[in-house]
PDB file of C-alpha atoms in Angstrom:
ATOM      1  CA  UNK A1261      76.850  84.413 -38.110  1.00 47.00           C
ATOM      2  CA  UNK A1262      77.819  87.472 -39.564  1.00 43.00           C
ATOM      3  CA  UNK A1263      80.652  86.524 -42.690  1.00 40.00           C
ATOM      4  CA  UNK A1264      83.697  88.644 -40.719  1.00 40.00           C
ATOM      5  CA  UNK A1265      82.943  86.301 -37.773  1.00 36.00           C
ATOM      6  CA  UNK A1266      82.692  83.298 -40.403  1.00 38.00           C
ATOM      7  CA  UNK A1267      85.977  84.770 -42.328  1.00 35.00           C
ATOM      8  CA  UNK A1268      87.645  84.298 -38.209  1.00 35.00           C
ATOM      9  CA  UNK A1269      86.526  80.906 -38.251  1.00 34.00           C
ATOM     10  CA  UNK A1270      87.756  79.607 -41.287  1.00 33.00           C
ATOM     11  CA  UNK A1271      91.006  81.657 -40.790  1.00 36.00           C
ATOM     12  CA  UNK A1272      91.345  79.967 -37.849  1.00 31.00           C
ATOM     13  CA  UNK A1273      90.611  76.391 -38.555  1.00 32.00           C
ATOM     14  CA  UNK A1274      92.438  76.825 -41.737  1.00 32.00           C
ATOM     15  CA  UNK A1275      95.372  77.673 -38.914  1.00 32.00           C
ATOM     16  CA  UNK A1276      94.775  75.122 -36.871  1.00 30.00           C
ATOM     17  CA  UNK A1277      94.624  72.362 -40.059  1.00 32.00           C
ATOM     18  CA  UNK A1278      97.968  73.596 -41.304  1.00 34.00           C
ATOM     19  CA  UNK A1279      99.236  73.286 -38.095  1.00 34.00           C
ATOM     20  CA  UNK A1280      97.712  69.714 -37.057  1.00 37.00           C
ATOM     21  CA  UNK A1281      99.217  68.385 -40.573  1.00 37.00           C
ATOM     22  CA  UNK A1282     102.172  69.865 -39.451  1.00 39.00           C
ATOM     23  CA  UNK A1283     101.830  68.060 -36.289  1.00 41.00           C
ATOM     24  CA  UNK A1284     101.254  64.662 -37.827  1.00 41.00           C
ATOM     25  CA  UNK A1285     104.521  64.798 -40.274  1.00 43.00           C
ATOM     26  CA  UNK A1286     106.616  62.160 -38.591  1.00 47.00           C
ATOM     27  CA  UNK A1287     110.113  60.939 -39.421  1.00 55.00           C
ATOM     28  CA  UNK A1288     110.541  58.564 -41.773  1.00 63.00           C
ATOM     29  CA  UNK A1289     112.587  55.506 -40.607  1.00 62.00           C
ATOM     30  CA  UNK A1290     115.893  54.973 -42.270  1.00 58.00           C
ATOM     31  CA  UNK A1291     116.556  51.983 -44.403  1.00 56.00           C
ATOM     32  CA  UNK A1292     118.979  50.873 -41.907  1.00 58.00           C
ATOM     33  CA  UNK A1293     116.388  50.537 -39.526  1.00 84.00           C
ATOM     34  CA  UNK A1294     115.259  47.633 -41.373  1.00 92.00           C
ATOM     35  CA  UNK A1295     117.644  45.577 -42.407  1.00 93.00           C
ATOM     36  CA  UNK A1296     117.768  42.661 -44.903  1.00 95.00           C
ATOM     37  CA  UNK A1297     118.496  40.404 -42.672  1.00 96.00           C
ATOM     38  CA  UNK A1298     119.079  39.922 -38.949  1.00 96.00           C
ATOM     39  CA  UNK A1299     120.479  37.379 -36.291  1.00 96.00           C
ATOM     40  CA  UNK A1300     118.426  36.019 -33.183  1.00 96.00           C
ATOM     41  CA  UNK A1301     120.099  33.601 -31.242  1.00 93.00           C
ATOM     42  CA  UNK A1302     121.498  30.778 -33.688  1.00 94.00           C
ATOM     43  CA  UNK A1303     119.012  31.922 -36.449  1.00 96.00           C
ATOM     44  CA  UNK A1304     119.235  34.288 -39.624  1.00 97.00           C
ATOM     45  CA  UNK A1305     116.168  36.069 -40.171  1.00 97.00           C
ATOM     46  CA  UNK A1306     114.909  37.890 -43.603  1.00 97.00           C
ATOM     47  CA  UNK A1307     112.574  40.621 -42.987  1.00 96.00           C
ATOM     48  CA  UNK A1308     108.663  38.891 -43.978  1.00 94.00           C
ATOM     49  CA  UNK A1309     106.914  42.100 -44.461  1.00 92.00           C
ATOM     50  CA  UNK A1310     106.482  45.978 -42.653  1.00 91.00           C
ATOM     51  CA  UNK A1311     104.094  48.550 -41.586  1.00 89.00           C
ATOM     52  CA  UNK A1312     102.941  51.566 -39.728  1.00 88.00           C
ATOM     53  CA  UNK A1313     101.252  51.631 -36.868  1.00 81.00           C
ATOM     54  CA  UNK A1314      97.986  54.930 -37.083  1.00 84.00           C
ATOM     55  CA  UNK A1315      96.361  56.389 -34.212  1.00 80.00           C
ATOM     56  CA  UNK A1316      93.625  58.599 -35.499  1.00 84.00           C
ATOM     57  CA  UNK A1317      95.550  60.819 -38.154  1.00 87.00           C
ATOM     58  CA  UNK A1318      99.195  59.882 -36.665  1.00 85.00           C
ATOM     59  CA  UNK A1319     101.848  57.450 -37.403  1.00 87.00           C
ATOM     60  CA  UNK A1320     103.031  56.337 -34.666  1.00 85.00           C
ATOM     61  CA  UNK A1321     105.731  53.508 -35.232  1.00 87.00           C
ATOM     62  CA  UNK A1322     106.530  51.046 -37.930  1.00 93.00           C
ATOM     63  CA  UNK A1323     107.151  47.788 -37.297  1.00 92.00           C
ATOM     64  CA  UNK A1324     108.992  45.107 -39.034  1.00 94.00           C
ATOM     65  CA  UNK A1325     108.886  40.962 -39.022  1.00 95.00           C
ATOM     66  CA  UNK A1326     111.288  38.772 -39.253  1.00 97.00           C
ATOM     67  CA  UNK A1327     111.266  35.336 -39.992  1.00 97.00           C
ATOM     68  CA  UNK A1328     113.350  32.283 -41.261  1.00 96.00           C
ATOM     69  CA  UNK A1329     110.777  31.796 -44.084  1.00 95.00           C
ATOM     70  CA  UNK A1330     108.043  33.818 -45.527  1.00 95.00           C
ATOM     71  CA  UNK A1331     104.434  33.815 -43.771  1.00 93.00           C
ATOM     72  CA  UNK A1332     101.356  35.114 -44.795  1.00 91.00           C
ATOM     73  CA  UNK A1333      99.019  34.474 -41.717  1.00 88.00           C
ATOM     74  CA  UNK A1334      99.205  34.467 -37.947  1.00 83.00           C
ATOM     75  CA  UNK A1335      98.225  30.645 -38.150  1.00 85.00           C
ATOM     76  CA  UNK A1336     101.303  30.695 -39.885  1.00 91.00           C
ATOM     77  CA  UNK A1337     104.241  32.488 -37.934  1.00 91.00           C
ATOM     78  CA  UNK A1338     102.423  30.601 -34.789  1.00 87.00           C
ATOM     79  CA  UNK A1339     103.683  27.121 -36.473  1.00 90.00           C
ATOM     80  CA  UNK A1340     106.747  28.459 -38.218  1.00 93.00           C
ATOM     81  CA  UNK A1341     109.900  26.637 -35.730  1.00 92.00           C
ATOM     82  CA  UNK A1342     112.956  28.806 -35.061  1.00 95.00           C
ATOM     83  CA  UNK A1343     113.630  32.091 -33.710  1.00 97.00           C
ATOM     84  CA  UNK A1344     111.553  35.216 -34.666  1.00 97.00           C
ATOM     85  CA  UNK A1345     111.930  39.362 -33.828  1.00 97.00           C
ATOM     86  CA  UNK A1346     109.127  42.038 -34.238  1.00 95.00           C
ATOM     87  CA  UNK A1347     111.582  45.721 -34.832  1.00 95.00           C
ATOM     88  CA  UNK A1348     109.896  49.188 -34.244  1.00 93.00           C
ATOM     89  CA  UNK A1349     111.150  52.598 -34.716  1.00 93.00           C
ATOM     90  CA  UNK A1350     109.311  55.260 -33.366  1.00 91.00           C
ATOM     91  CA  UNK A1351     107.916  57.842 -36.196  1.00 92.00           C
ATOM     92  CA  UNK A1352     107.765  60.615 -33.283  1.00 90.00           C
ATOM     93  CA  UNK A1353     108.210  60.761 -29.760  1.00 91.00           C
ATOM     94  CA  UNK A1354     105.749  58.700 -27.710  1.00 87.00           C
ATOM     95  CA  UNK A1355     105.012  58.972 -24.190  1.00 87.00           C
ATOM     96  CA  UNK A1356     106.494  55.889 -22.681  1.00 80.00           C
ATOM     97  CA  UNK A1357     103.372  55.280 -20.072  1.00 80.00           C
ATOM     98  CA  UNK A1358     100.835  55.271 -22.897  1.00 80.00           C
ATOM     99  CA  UNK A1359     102.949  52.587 -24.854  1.00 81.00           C
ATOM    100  CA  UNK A1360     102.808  50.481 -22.438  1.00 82.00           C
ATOM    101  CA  UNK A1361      98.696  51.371 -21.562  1.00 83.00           C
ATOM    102  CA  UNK A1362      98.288  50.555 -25.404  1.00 82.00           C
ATOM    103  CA  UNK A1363     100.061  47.729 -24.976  1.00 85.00           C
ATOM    104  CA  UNK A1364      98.095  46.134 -22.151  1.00 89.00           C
ATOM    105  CA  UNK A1365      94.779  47.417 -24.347  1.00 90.00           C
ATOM    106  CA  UNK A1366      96.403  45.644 -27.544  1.00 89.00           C
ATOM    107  CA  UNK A1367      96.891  41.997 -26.075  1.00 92.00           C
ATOM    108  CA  UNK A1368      93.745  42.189 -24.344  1.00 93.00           C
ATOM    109  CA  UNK A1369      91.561  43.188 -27.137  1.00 94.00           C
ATOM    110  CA  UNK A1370      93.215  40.546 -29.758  1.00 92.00           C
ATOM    111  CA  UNK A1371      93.451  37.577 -27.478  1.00 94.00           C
ATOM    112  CA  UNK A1372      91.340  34.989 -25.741  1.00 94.00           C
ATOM    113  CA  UNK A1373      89.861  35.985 -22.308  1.00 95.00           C
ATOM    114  CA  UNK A1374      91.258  32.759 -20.621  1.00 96.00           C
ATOM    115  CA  UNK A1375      94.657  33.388 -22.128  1.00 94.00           C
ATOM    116  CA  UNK A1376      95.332  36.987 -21.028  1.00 95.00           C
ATOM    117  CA  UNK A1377      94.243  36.231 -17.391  1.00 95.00           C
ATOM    118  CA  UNK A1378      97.191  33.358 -17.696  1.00 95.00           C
ATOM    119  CA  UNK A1379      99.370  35.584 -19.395  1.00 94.00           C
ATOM    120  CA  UNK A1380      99.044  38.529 -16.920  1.00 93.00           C
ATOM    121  CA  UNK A1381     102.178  38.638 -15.122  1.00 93.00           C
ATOM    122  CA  UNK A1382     104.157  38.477 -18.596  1.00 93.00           C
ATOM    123  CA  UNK A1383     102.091  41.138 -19.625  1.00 92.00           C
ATOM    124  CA  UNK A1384     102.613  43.297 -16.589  1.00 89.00           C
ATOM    125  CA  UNK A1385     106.328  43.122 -17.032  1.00 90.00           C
ATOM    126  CA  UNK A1386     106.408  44.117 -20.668  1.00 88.00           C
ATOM    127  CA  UNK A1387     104.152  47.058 -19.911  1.00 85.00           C
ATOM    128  CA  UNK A1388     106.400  47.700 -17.017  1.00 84.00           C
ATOM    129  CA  UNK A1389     109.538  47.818 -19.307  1.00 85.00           C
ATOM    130  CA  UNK A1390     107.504  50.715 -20.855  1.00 79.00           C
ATOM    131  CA  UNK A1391     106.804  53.010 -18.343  1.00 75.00           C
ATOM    132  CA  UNK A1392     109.895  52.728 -16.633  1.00 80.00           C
ATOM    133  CA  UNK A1393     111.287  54.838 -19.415  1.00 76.00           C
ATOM    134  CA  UNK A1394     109.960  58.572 -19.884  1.00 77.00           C
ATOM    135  CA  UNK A1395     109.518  58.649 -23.329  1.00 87.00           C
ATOM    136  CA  UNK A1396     110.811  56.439 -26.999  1.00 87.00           C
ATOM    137  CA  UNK A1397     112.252  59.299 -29.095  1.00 91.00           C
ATOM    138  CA  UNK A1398     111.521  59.500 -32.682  1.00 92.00           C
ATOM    139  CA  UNK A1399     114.193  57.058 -34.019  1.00 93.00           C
ATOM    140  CA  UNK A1400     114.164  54.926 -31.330  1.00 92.00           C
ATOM    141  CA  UNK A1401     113.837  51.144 -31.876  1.00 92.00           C
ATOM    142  CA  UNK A1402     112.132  48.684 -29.934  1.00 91.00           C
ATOM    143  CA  UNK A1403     110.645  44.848 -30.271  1.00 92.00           C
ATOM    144  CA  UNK A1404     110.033  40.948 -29.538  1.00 95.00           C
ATOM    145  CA  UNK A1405     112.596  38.474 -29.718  1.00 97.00           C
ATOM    146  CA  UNK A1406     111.509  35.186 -29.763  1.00 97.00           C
ATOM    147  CA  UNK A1407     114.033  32.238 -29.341  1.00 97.00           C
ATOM    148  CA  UNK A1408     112.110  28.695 -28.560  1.00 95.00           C
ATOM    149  CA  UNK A1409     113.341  27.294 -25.428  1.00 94.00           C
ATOM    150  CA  UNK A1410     114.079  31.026 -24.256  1.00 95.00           C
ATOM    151  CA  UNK A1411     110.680  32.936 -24.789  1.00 96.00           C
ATOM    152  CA  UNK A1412     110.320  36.222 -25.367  1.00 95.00           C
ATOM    153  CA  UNK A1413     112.176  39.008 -24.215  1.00 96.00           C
ATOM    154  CA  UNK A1414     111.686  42.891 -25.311  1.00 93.00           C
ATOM    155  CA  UNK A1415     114.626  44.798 -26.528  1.00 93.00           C
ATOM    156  CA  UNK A1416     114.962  49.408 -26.671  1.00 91.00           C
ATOM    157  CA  UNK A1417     117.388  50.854 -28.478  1.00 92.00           C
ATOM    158  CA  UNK A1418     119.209  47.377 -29.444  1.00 91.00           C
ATOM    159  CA  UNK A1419     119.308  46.496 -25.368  1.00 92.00           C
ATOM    160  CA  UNK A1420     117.892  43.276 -24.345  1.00 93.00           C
ATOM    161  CA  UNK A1421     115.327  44.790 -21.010  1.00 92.00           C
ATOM    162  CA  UNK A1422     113.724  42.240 -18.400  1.00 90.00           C
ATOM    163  CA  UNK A1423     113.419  38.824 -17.865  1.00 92.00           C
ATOM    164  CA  UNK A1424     113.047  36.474 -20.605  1.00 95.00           C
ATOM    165  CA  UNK A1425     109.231  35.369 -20.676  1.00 95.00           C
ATOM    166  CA  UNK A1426     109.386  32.090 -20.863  1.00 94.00           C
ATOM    167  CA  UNK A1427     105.882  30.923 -22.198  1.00 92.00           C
ATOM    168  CA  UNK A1428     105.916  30.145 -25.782  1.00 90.00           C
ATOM    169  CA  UNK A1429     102.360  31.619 -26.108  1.00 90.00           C
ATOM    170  CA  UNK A1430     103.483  34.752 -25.360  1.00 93.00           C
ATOM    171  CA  UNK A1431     105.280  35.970 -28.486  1.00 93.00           C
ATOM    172  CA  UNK A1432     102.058  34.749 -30.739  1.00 92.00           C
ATOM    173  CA  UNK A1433      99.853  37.027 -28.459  1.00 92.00           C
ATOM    174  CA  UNK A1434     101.778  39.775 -29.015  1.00 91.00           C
ATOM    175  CA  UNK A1435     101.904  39.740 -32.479  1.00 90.00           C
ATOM    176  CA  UNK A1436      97.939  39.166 -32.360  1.00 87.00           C
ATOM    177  CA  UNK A1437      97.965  42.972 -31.893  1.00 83.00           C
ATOM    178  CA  UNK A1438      99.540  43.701 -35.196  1.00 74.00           C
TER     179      UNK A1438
END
């Protein structure tokens, strides 16, 4: 390679590395996004803990928990009684039909075989919730509300979409994927 043509080549992956980090920069959620505290049906919930969801190089989302008491574990939030709400804000704007791919791919890859065939149609309707929007903007919010006796029912942009899955297992399985 002669050095002009290797001179191109780093030019242009130089380009194309300032461009990608570029890319990657996403908005940072607001700290109004995650409140203190929230309500979910009777219950008053303190936010447990936060983080961001990667893809390769790229925030994607962060998500927040929120519980009536501090957990550390998933064997924990599964036992902990009372109402509980996973609250994402999208870091950039995500195709709406690959959410809900990812989401399919997340509760299948971080549950039992025997309990995502039993948990299909749930899991269908979620992931339909997803694509029948174009696109989450970056800034929009999204999550799990869990109230026991209720289920689980997905909220965008603070409105409550769907049905209400009713199986308590559900809301454990999702959170599996985080």
């Amino acid at each position: 390679m002669t050095s002009r043509l290797r001179a191109a080549c780093v030019g242009l992956l130089v380009a194309l590395l300032g461009a990608a980090s570029g890319a990657v920069r996403a908005a940072e959620p607001s700290a109004a996004a995650f409140p203190a505290t929230v309500t979910v049906g009777q219950d008053q919930l303190a936010l447990n803990g936060k983080g961001t969801r990667v893809r390769v190089i790229v925030s994607l989302y962060e998500a927040g928990l929120y519980t009536k008491r501090p957990v550390r574990s998933a064997d924990e939030l599964a036992k902990l009684d009372g109402a509980k709400r996973l609250h994402g804000v999208a870091l950039r704007d995500l195709d709406a039909d690959t959410m809900g791919r990812l989401f399919v791919k997340g509760i299948s890859e971080n549950n039992p075989r025997e309990d995502v065939a039993r948990m299909l149609p749930a899991i269908s309707q979620i992931s339909g919730l997803f694509t029948q929007r174009r696109k989450l903007k970056s800034g929009d919010t999204f999550g799990f509300d869990y109230i026991p006796g209720q289920g689980t029912k997905m909220s965008i942009n603070g409105v409550m979409q769907g049905d209400w899955v009713k199986d308590p297992a559900f809301f454990p399985a999702v959170m599996r994927m985080w």
